Amino acid sequence: MWTFENPVEIRFGKGVFDSVGDIIRGRSFCLVTYNESYFKTLANRLIGTAGKPASIINNITPNPNFNTLTESCRQFADSATEDMVIVALGGGSVIDAAKVLASSNSGFAPVREYLETGAGEKRLGAYPIIAIPTTAGTGSEVTRWATVWDTKSQKKYSLSRHALYPTHAVIDPELMLELPRELTISTALDALSHALESIWNRNSNPVSANHAVFAATEIMKTLPKLVNDLQNLELRSRVARASLFAGLAFSNTRTALAHSVSYPITLKYQVPHGLACSFSLPMVLASVVGEDDTCDANLRRIFGDDLDKAVTELDRFLNGLDVSTKASSYGVQVEEWKELLTLALSGERGLNFIGTHERVMENFKI
Ligand SMILES: NC(=O)c1ccc[n+]([C@@H]2O[C@H](COP(=O)([O-])OP(=O)(O)OC[C@H]3O[C@@H](n4cnc5c(N)ncnc54)[C@H](O)[C@@H]3O)[C@@H](O)[C@H]2O)c1
Ligand SMILES: [Fe+2]
């Protein structure tokens, strides 16, 4: 028995950015974006086709945290009206911040209480979101959750509610042409990680697996070409589409061990999310091969019949993008890495992983 659900209406292709006005349909809207010159240009283009927003919230920084979100929610409360739509124009940090704003209610306090205690969902808001991703990685445009970081207490929270599925995802690969090499790599590796993590996952199902196999195969084939040809729209489109498919896959399974172990590394060593959740993929792969027939079959569709070679192939792929697959390269010490892995396996995402502690330790790599 399995089910698959995703309610997001998707528009994909060069130029779809200019059709956002058709989705807003004259409603009052709040634009959420970064305070950067490229995004000011994009905001002006949007205003030209969709009209003026009731408010613009642009204090979004990478990895939205309690402090910046408190300020964003305060600004949002000043202009929010009941029929308002939130338009999120940016990467995962912007889309996730938009999900927090959509849940806010006269400020951040009820969201914070819900994150910290799990209580008070009825007090949360539920504004509709139109998500326009400008990175190809997080898949947040088709998921129902937002990652929220409490940098002061060194904690990562997941705000997860059905109401947070954006109503629309507008994916225009042309908006991604200016992404620099490093960000292109780290964000695409986030997508690769979503795809693989949804395969070695207790919640995997035939639809998620199909999306994941497509996404992982495509990223491994296309990303090495894209990093040497960043302005190539066709390659950008293929990676953006693969990221979307990875998003659809893990929207129904959530992630697993590689993500679970990444959060403390991002918090402690400031490693960008996409690198933190992907450098351990070869080690996690080595520990899961042979654990489950369906998982093995899906991995063979990506890596070919000989799964013994898959670990080396994935390792080479990452090294070829100048990404080290050793935890020590990111500052992690031997005992700390063992402890982090053990803790991660019993964490919420780690419990989705179909492998075992024993096998992970057998394949331990630092
Ligand atoms: N909700 C989910 O399902 C989900 C999944 C994975 C990750 N996340 C979260 O998403 C966040 C990371 O998001 P991200 O990786 O998309 O990066 P990001 O949104 O943090 O942006 C990183 C940088 O990329 C730049 N940038 C974005 N688009 C650009 C473009 N088109 N051209 C030039 N520069 C551009 C921004 O200026 C910013 O400085 C993390 O907080 C992570 O935890 C959420
Ligand atoms: Fe991720």
CSV table of C-alpha atoms and ligand atoms in Angstrom, one decimal:
chain,number,residue,atom,x,y,z
A,1,MET,CA,0.0,0.0,0.0
A,2,TRP,CA,1.3,3.5,-0.8
A,3,THR,CA,0.1,7.0,-1.5
A,4,PHE,CA,1.6,10.0,-3.2
A,5,GLU,CA,0.3,13.5,-2.9
A,6,ASN,CA,1.5,16.9,-4.1
A,7,PRO,CA,-1.0,19.8,-4.6
A,8,VAL,CA,1.4,22.4,-6.0
A,9,GLU,CA,0.5,23.8,-9.5
A,10,ILE,CA,3.8,23.9,-11.4
A,11,ARG,CA,4.7,26.3,-14.3
A,12,PHE,CA,8.1,25.6,-15.8
A,13,GLY,CA,10.1,27.2,-18.6
A,14,LYS,CA,11.9,30.2,-20.0
A,15,GLY,CA,9.8,33.3,-19.5
A,16,VAL,CA,7.2,31.9,-17.1
A,17,PHE,CA,8.4,34.5,-14.6
A,18,ASP,CA,6.4,37.1,-16.6
A,19,SER,CA,3.2,35.2,-16.1
A,20,VAL,CA,3.1,35.6,-12.3
A,21,GLY,CA,0.6,38.4,-12.6
A,22,ASP,CA,-1.9,35.9,-14.1
A,23,ILE,CA,-1.6,33.9,-10.9
A,24,ILE,CA,-1.9,36.9,-8.6
A,25,ARG,CA,-5.0,38.0,-10.4
A,26,GLY,CA,-5.2,41.5,-8.9
A,27,ARG,CA,-5.0,40.3,-5.3
A,28,SER,CA,-2.9,42.3,-2.8
A,29,PHE,CA,0.5,40.7,-2.5
A,30,CYS,CA,3.6,40.8,-0.3
A,31,LEU,CA,6.9,40.3,-2.1
A,32,VAL,CA,9.6,38.4,-0.2
A,33,THR,CA,13.1,38.5,-1.6
A,34,TYR,CA,16.8,39.3,-0.8
A,35,ASN,CA,18.2,42.8,-0.5
A,36,GLU,CA,20.6,42.5,-3.4
A,37,SER,CA,20.8,44.4,-6.7
A,38,TYR,CA,20.0,41.5,-9.0
A,39,PHE,CA,16.8,40.9,-7.0
A,40,LYS,CA,15.9,44.6,-7.1
A,41,THR,CA,16.0,44.3,-10.9
A,42,LEU,CA,13.9,41.1,-10.8
A,43,ALA,CA,11.4,42.8,-8.4
A,44,ASN,CA,11.0,45.7,-10.8
A,45,ARG,CA,10.4,43.3,-13.7
A,46,LEU,CA,7.7,41.6,-11.6
A,47,ILE,CA,6.1,45.0,-10.7
A,48,GLY,CA,6.0,45.8,-14.4
A,49,THR,CA,4.0,42.7,-15.2
A,50,ALA,CA,2.1,42.0,-12.0
A,51,GLY,CA,1.6,45.5,-10.4
A,52,LYS,CA,2.9,47.0,-7.2
A,53,PRO,CA,3.1,44.9,-4.1
A,54,ALA,CA,1.4,46.1,-0.9
A,55,SER,CA,4.8,45.4,0.8
A,56,ILE,CA,8.3,44.2,0.1
A,57,ILE,CA,10.2,42.2,2.8
A,58,ASN,CA,13.8,42.0,1.8
A,59,ASN,CA,15.8,41.4,5.0
A,60,ILE,CA,16.2,37.7,4.1
A,61,THR,CA,19.6,36.2,4.7
A,62,PRO,CA,20.9,32.6,4.0
A,63,ASN,CA,19.5,30.1,6.6
A,64,PRO,CA,16.6,32.2,8.1
A,65,ASN,CA,16.9,32.4,11.8
A,66,PHE,CA,14.8,33.5,14.8
A,67,ASN,CA,16.2,37.0,14.8
A,68,THR,CA,15.7,38.0,11.2
A,69,LEU,CA,12.4,36.2,11.1
A,70,THR,CA,11.1,38.2,14.1
A,71,GLU,CA,11.8,41.4,12.1
A,72,SER,CA,10.4,40.0,8.9
A,73,CYS,CA,7.2,39.0,10.6
A,74,ARG,CA,6.9,42.4,12.3
A,75,GLN,CA,7.1,44.1,8.9
A,76,PHE,CA,4.6,41.6,7.4
A,77,ALA,CA,2.1,42.3,10.2
A,78,ASP,CA,2.1,46.0,9.4
A,79,SER,CA,0.7,45.5,5.9
A,80,ALA,CA,-1.0,42.1,6.0
A,81,THR,CA,-4.6,41.9,4.9
A,82,GLU,CA,-6.8,38.8,5.0
A,83,ASP,CA,-6.8,38.2,1.2
A,84,MET,CA,-3.1,38.7,0.8
A,85,VAL,CA,-0.8,36.4,-1.3
A,86,ILE,CA,2.9,36.0,-0.5
A,87,VAL,CA,5.2,35.9,-3.5
A,88,ALA,CA,8.6,34.4,-2.7
A,89,LEU,CA,11.3,35.3,-5.1
A,90,GLY,CA,14.7,33.7,-4.2
A,91,GLY,CA,16.3,30.5,-3.1
A,92,GLY,CA,15.3,28.1,-0.2
A,93,SER,CA,16.0,30.8,2.4
A,94,VAL,CA,13.5,33.1,0.8
A,95,ILE,CA,10.8,30.4,0.2
A,96,ASP,CA,11.2,29.1,3.7
A,97,ALA,CA,11.0,32.6,5.2
A,98,ALA,CA,7.8,33.1,3.2
A,99,LYS,CA,6.4,29.9,4.8
A,100,VAL,CA,7.2,31.4,8.2
A,101,LEU,CA,5.5,34.7,7.2
A,102,ALA,CA,2.5,32.7,5.9
A,103,SER,CA,2.2,31.0,9.4
A,104,SER,CA,2.7,34.2,11.4
A,105,ASN,CA,-0.1,36.0,13.1
A,106,SER,CA,0.6,39.5,14.2
A,107,GLY,CA,4.2,38.6,14.5
A,108,PHE,CA,6.6,35.6,14.9
A,109,ALA,CA,5.7,34.7,18.5
A,110,PRO,CA,3.0,32.0,17.7
A,111,VAL,CA,5.3,30.4,15.1
A,112,ARG,CA,8.2,30.3,17.6
A,113,GLU,CA,5.8,28.7,20.2
A,114,TYR,CA,4.7,26.1,17.7
A,115,LEU,CA,8.3,25.3,16.8
A,116,GLU,CA,9.5,25.0,20.3
A,117,THR,CA,6.5,23.2,21.9
A,118,GLY,CA,4.4,21.8,19.1
A,119,ALA,CA,1.4,23.6,20.5
A,120,GLY,CA,-0.9,26.3,19.1
A,121,GLU,CA,-1.2,25.4,15.5
A,122,LYS,CA,-4.7,26.9,15.5
A,123,ARG,CA,-3.2,30.3,16.2
A,124,LEU,CA,-1.1,30.2,13.1
A,125,GLY,CA,-1.8,32.0,9.8
A,126,ALA,CA,-2.2,30.3,6.5
A,127,TYR,CA,-1.5,32.8,3.7
A,128,PRO,CA,-1.2,31.4,0.2
A,129,ILE,CA,2.3,31.3,-1.3
A,130,ILE,CA,3.5,31.6,-4.9
A,131,ALA,CA,7.1,30.3,-4.9
A,132,ILE,CA,9.6,31.5,-7.6
A,133,PRO,CA,12.8,29.6,-6.9
A,134,THR,CA,16.0,31.3,-8.2
A,135,THR,CA,18.3,28.4,-7.1
A,136,ALA,CA,18.0,24.8,-8.4
A,137,GLY,CA,18.3,22.8,-5.2
A,138,THR,CA,16.0,23.0,-2.2
A,139,GLY,CA,12.8,21.9,-3.8
A,140,SER,CA,11.0,24.1,-1.2
A,141,GLU,CA,8.7,25.3,-4.0
A,142,VAL,CA,7.0,21.9,-3.8
A,143,THR,CA,7.3,20.9,-0.1
A,144,ARG,CA,5.2,21.6,2.9
A,145,TRP,CA,8.0,22.5,5.3
A,146,ALA,CA,10.5,25.2,6.1
A,147,THR,CA,13.9,24.9,7.8
A,148,VAL,CA,14.2,27.5,10.6
A,149,TRP,CA,17.5,28.0,12.4
A,150,ASP,CA,18.0,29.2,16.0
A,151,THR,CA,21.6,30.2,15.7
A,152,LYS,CA,21.7,31.3,19.4
A,153,SER,CA,20.7,27.9,20.8
A,154,GLN,CA,22.3,26.1,17.9
A,155,LYS,CA,19.1,24.3,16.9
A,156,LYS,CA,17.4,23.6,13.7
A,157,TYR,CA,13.6,23.3,13.5
A,158,SER,CA,11.3,22.2,10.7
A,159,LEU,CA,8.1,24.1,10.4
A,160,SER,CA,5.8,21.5,8.8
A,161,ARG,CA,2.2,22.0,7.9
A,162,HIS,CA,0.0,21.0,4.9
A,163,ALA,CA,-1.1,24.6,4.5
A,164,LEU,CA,2.5,25.5,3.6
A,165,TYR,CA,2.5,23.8,0.2
A,166,PRO,CA,2.8,26.8,-2.1
A,167,THR,CA,-0.3,27.1,-4.3
A,168,HIS,CA,2.0,27.6,-7.3
A,169,ALA,CA,5.7,27.0,-8.2
A,170,VAL,CA,6.9,29.2,-11.0
A,171,ILE,CA,10.3,27.8,-12.2
A,172,ASP,CA,12.0,29.9,-14.8
A,173,PRO,CA,15.6,28.6,-15.4
A,174,GLU,CA,16.5,32.0,-17.0
A,175,LEU,CA,16.5,33.5,-13.5
A,176,MET,CA,19.3,31.1,-12.6
A,177,LEU,CA,21.8,32.1,-15.2
A,178,GLU,CA,23.6,34.4,-12.9
A,179,LEU,CA,24.2,31.9,-10.1
A,180,PRO,CA,27.9,31.7,-9.5
A,181,ARG,CA,29.8,28.4,-9.8
A,182,GLU,CA,30.0,27.6,-6.0
A,183,LEU,CA,26.3,28.2,-5.5
A,184,THR,CA,25.4,26.3,-8.6
A,185,ILE,CA,27.3,23.3,-7.2
A,186,SER,CA,26.2,23.4,-3.6
A,187,THR,CA,22.5,23.9,-4.5
A,188,ALA,CA,22.5,21.2,-7.2
A,189,LEU,CA,24.1,18.8,-4.7
A,190,ASP,CA,21.3,19.6,-2.2
A,191,ALA,CA,18.9,18.3,-4.9
A,192,LEU,CA,21.0,15.2,-5.5
A,193,SER,CA,20.9,14.6,-1.8
A,194,HIS,CA,17.1,14.9,-1.8
A,195,ALA,CA,16.9,12.4,-4.6
A,196,LEU,CA,19.2,9.8,-3.0
A,197,GLU,CA,17.8,10.3,0.5
A,198,SER,CA,14.3,9.6,-0.7
A,199,ILE,CA,15.5,6.3,-2.2
A,200,TRP,CA,17.1,4.9,0.9
A,201,ASN,CA,14.1,5.9,2.9
A,202,ARG,CA,11.4,4.0,4.7
A,203,ASN,CA,8.7,6.2,3.1
A,204,SER,CA,9.9,5.6,-0.5
A,205,ASN,CA,7.1,4.7,-2.9
A,206,PRO,CA,7.1,4.0,-6.7
A,207,VAL,CA,6.2,7.6,-7.6
A,208,SER,CA,8.8,9.2,-5.4
A,209,ALA,CA,11.4,6.6,-6.5
A,210,ASN,CA,10.8,7.3,-10.2
A,211,HIS,CA,11.2,11.1,-9.6
A,212,ALA,CA,14.3,10.5,-7.6
A,213,VAL,CA,16.0,8.2,-10.1
A,214,PHE,CA,15.4,10.7,-12.9
A,215,ALA,CA,16.7,13.6,-10.7
A,216,ALA,CA,19.9,11.9,-9.5
A,217,THR,CA,20.8,10.5,-13.0
A,218,GLU,CA,20.2,13.9,-14.6
A,219,ILE,CA,22.2,15.8,-12.0
A,220,MET,CA,25.2,13.5,-12.2
A,221,LYS,CA,25.1,13.7,-16.0
A,222,THR,CA,24.5,17.5,-16.3
A,223,LEU,CA,26.1,19.3,-13.4
A,224,PRO,CA,29.7,18.7,-14.5
A,225,LYS,CA,28.9,20.2,-17.9
A,226,LEU,CA,27.0,23.1,-16.4
A,227,VAL,CA,29.8,24.2,-14.1
A,228,ASN,CA,32.0,24.8,-17.1
A,229,ASP,CA,29.2,26.5,-19.1
A,230,LEU,CA,27.2,28.5,-16.5
A,231,GLN,CA,25.3,30.6,-19.0
A,232,ASN,CA,24.0,27.6,-20.9
A,233,LEU,CA,20.2,27.8,-20.6
A,234,GLU,CA,19.5,24.3,-21.7
A,235,LEU,CA,21.8,22.9,-19.0
A,236,ARG,CA,20.3,25.3,-16.4
A,237,SER,CA,16.9,24.1,-17.4
A,238,ARG,CA,17.8,20.4,-17.0
A,239,VAL,CA,19.3,21.0,-13.6
A,240,ALA,CA,16.3,23.1,-12.5
A,241,ARG,CA,14.0,20.3,-13.7
A,242,ALA,CA,16.0,17.7,-11.9
A,243,SER,CA,15.9,19.8,-8.7
A,244,LEU,CA,12.1,20.0,-9.1
A,245,PHE,CA,11.8,16.2,-9.5
A,246,ALA,CA,14.0,15.7,-6.5
A,247,GLY,CA,11.7,18.1,-4.6
A,248,LEU,CA,8.6,16.1,-5.7
A,249,ALA,CA,10.3,12.9,-4.6
A,250,PHE,CA,11.3,14.0,-1.1
A,251,SER,CA,8.0,16.0,-0.6
A,252,ASN,CA,6.5,12.6,0.1
A,253,THR,CA,9.3,10.8,1.9
A,254,ARG,CA,11.3,13.6,3.7
A,255,THR,CA,15.1,13.2,3.9
A,256,ALA,CA,17.3,10.7,5.8
A,257,LEU,CA,20.7,10.2,7.3
A,258,ALA,CA,22.8,12.6,5.2
A,259,HIS,CA,20.5,15.5,6.0
A,260,SER,CA,20.1,14.5,9.6
A,261,VAL,CA,23.8,14.7,10.2
A,262,SER,CA,24.2,17.9,8.2
A,263,TYR,CA,22.3,20.3,10.5
A,264,PRO,CA,24.8,20.4,13.4
A,265,ILE,CA,27.7,20.8,10.8
A,266,THR,CA,26.0,23.8,9.2
A,267,LEU,CA,25.3,25.3,12.7
A,268,LYS,CA,28.8,24.7,14.1
A,269,TYR,CA,31.0,25.1,11.0
A,270,GLN,CA,28.8,27.3,8.8
A,271,VAL,CA,29.0,24.8,5.9
A,272,PRO,CA,26.4,25.7,3.3
A,273,HIS,CA,23.4,23.4,3.5
A,274,GLY,CA,24.0,21.8,0.0
A,275,LEU,CA,27.5,20.8,0.9
A,276,ALA,CA,26.8,19.7,4.4
A,277,CYS,CA,24.1,17.3,3.3
A,278,SER,CA,26.0,15.9,0.3
A,279,PHE,CA,29.7,15.3,1.3
A,280,SER,CA,28.6,12.2,3.3
A,281,LEU,CA,26.6,10.6,0.5
A,282,PRO,CA,29.2,8.1,-0.7
A,283,MET,CA,29.6,6.8,2.9
A,284,VAL,CA,25.9,6.6,3.4
A,285,LEU,CA,25.5,4.8,0.0
A,286,ALA,CA,28.3,2.3,1.0
A,287,SER,CA,26.4,1.5,4.2
A,288,VAL,CA,23.0,0.9,2.5
A,289,VAL,CA,23.9,-1.2,-0.5
A,290,GLY,CA,22.5,-4.7,0.0
A,291,GLU,CA,20.0,-3.7,2.8
A,292,ASP,CA,16.8,-3.7,0.7
A,293,ASP,CA,16.0,-5.1,-2.7
A,294,THR,CA,13.8,-2.2,-3.9
A,295,CYS,CA,16.4,0.3,-2.8
A,296,ASP,CA,19.2,-1.6,-4.6
A,297,ALA,CA,17.0,-1.8,-7.7
A,298,ASN,CA,16.5,1.9,-7.8
A,299,LEU,CA,20.2,2.6,-7.1
A,300,ARG,CA,21.1,0.3,-10.1
A,301,ARG,CA,18.8,2.5,-12.3
A,302,ILE,CA,21.1,5.4,-11.4
A,303,PHE,CA,24.6,3.8,-11.1
A,304,GLY,CA,24.3,0.7,-13.3
A,305,ASP,CA,24.3,-3.0,-12.3
A,306,ASP,CA,27.5,-3.1,-10.3
A,307,LEU,CA,26.7,-1.3,-7.1
A,308,ASP,CA,30.2,-2.0,-5.7
A,309,LYS,CA,31.4,0.6,-8.2
A,310,ALA,CA,28.6,3.1,-7.3
A,311,VAL,CA,30.4,4.4,-4.2
A,312,THR,CA,33.6,5.1,-6.1
A,313,GLU,CA,31.6,6.7,-8.9
A,314,LEU,CA,29.7,9.0,-6.5
A,315,ASP,CA,33.0,9.9,-4.7
A,316,ARG,CA,34.7,10.8,-8.0
A,317,PHE,CA,31.7,12.8,-9.1
A,318,LEU,CA,31.8,14.9,-5.9
A,319,ASN,CA,35.6,15.3,-6.0
A,320,GLY,CA,35.4,16.3,-9.7
A,321,LEU,CA,33.3,19.3,-8.5
A,322,ASP,CA,36.0,20.1,-5.9
A,323,VAL,CA,33.8,18.8,-3.1
A,324,SER,CA,35.7,16.8,-0.4
A,325,THR,CA,33.8,13.7,0.8
A,326,LYS,CA,35.7,13.7,4.1
A,327,ALA,CA,34.1,15.1,7.3
A,328,SER,CA,37.6,16.2,8.4
A,329,SER,CA,37.8,18.7,5.5
A,330,TYR,CA,34.9,20.6,7.1
A,331,GLY,CA,36.5,20.8,10.5
A,332,VAL,CA,34.9,17.7,12.1
A,333,GLN,CA,37.0,15.5,14.5
A,334,VAL,CA,37.0,11.7,14.5
A,335,GLU,CA,35.1,11.2,17.8
A,336,GLU,CA,32.8,14.0,17.1
A,337,TRP,CA,31.9,12.5,13.6
A,338,LYS,CA,31.1,9.1,15.2
A,339,GLU,CA,28.9,10.8,17.8
A,340,LEU,CA,27.2,13.0,15.2
A,341,LEU,CA,26.4,10.0,13.1
A,342,THR,CA,25.1,8.0,16.0
A,343,LEU,CA,22.9,10.9,17.1
A,344,ALA,CA,21.7,11.6,13.5
A,345,LEU,CA,20.6,8.0,13.1
A,346,SER,CA,18.2,8.3,16.0
A,347,GLY,CA,17.0,11.8,15.0
A,348,GLU,CA,13.7,12.4,13.2
A,349,ARG,CA,15.2,12.3,9.7
A,350,GLY,CA,17.7,9.6,10.6
A,351,LEU,CA,14.9,7.2,11.5
A,352,ASN,CA,13.7,7.4,7.9
A,353,PHE,CA,17.0,5.8,6.8
A,354,ILE,CA,16.7,2.1,6.0
A,355,GLY,CA,20.4,1.3,6.9
A,356,THR,CA,21.8,0.4,10.3
A,357,HIS,CA,24.3,1.9,12.8
A,358,GLU,CA,26.5,-1.2,12.4
A,359,ARG,CA,26.9,-0.8,8.6
A,360,VAL,CA,27.4,3.0,8.9
A,361,MET,CA,30.2,2.4,11.4
A,362,GLU,CA,31.7,-0.3,9.1
A,363,ASN,CA,31.9,2.3,6.3
A,364,PHE,CA,33.0,5.1,8.6
A,365,LYS,CA,35.1,7.7,6.8
A,366,ILE,CA,36.7,10.9,8.1
B,1,LIG,N1,12.0,23.7,2.7
B,1,LIG,C1,12.7,22.8,2.2
B,1,LIG,O1,12.1,21.8,1.7
B,1,LIG,C2,14.2,22.9,2.1
B,1,LIG,C3,15.0,21.9,1.5
B,1,LIG,C4,16.3,22.1,1.5
B,1,LIG,C5,16.9,23.2,2.0
B,1,LIG,N2,16.2,24.1,2.7
B,1,LIG,C6,16.8,25.3,3.2
B,1,LIG,O2,17.0,26.3,2.2
B,1,LIG,C7,18.1,27.1,2.6
B,1,LIG,C8,19.1,27.2,1.5
B,1,LIG,O3,18.6,27.7,0.3
B,1,LIG,P1,19.4,27.8,-1.0
B,1,LIG,O4,20.4,26.8,-1.1
B,1,LIG,O5,18.4,27.9,-2.1
B,1,LIG,O6,20.2,29.2,-0.9
B,1,LIG,P2,19.8,30.6,-0.2
B,1,LIG,O7,18.3,30.9,-0.5
B,1,LIG,O8,20.2,30.6,1.2
B,1,LIG,O9,20.6,31.6,-1.0
B,1,LIG,C9,22.0,31.6,-1.0
B,1,LIG,C10,22.6,32.7,-1.8
B,1,LIG,O10,22.3,32.5,-3.2
B,1,LIG,C11,22.1,33.8,-3.8
B,1,LIG,N3,21.2,33.6,-4.9
B,1,LIG,C12,20.0,33.0,-4.9
B,1,LIG,N4,19.5,32.9,-6.2
B,1,LIG,C13,20.4,33.5,-7.0
B,1,LIG,C14,20.5,33.8,-8.4
B,1,LIG,N5,19.6,33.4,-9.2
B,1,LIG,N6,21.6,34.4,-8.9
B,1,LIG,C15,22.6,34.8,-8.1
B,1,LIG,N7,22.6,34.6,-6.7
B,1,LIG,C16,21.5,34.0,-6.2
B,1,LIG,C17,21.5,34.6,-2.7
B,1,LIG,O11,21.8,36.0,-2.9
B,1,LIG,C18,22.0,34.1,-1.4
B,1,LIG,O12,23.1,34.9,-0.9
B,1,LIG,C19,18.7,26.6,3.9
B,1,LIG,O13,18.2,27.3,5.0
B,1,LIG,C20,18.1,25.1,3.9
B,1,LIG,O14,18.0,24.6,5.2
B,1,LIG,C21,14.8,24.0,2.7
B,2,FE,FE,18.3,19.7,1.6
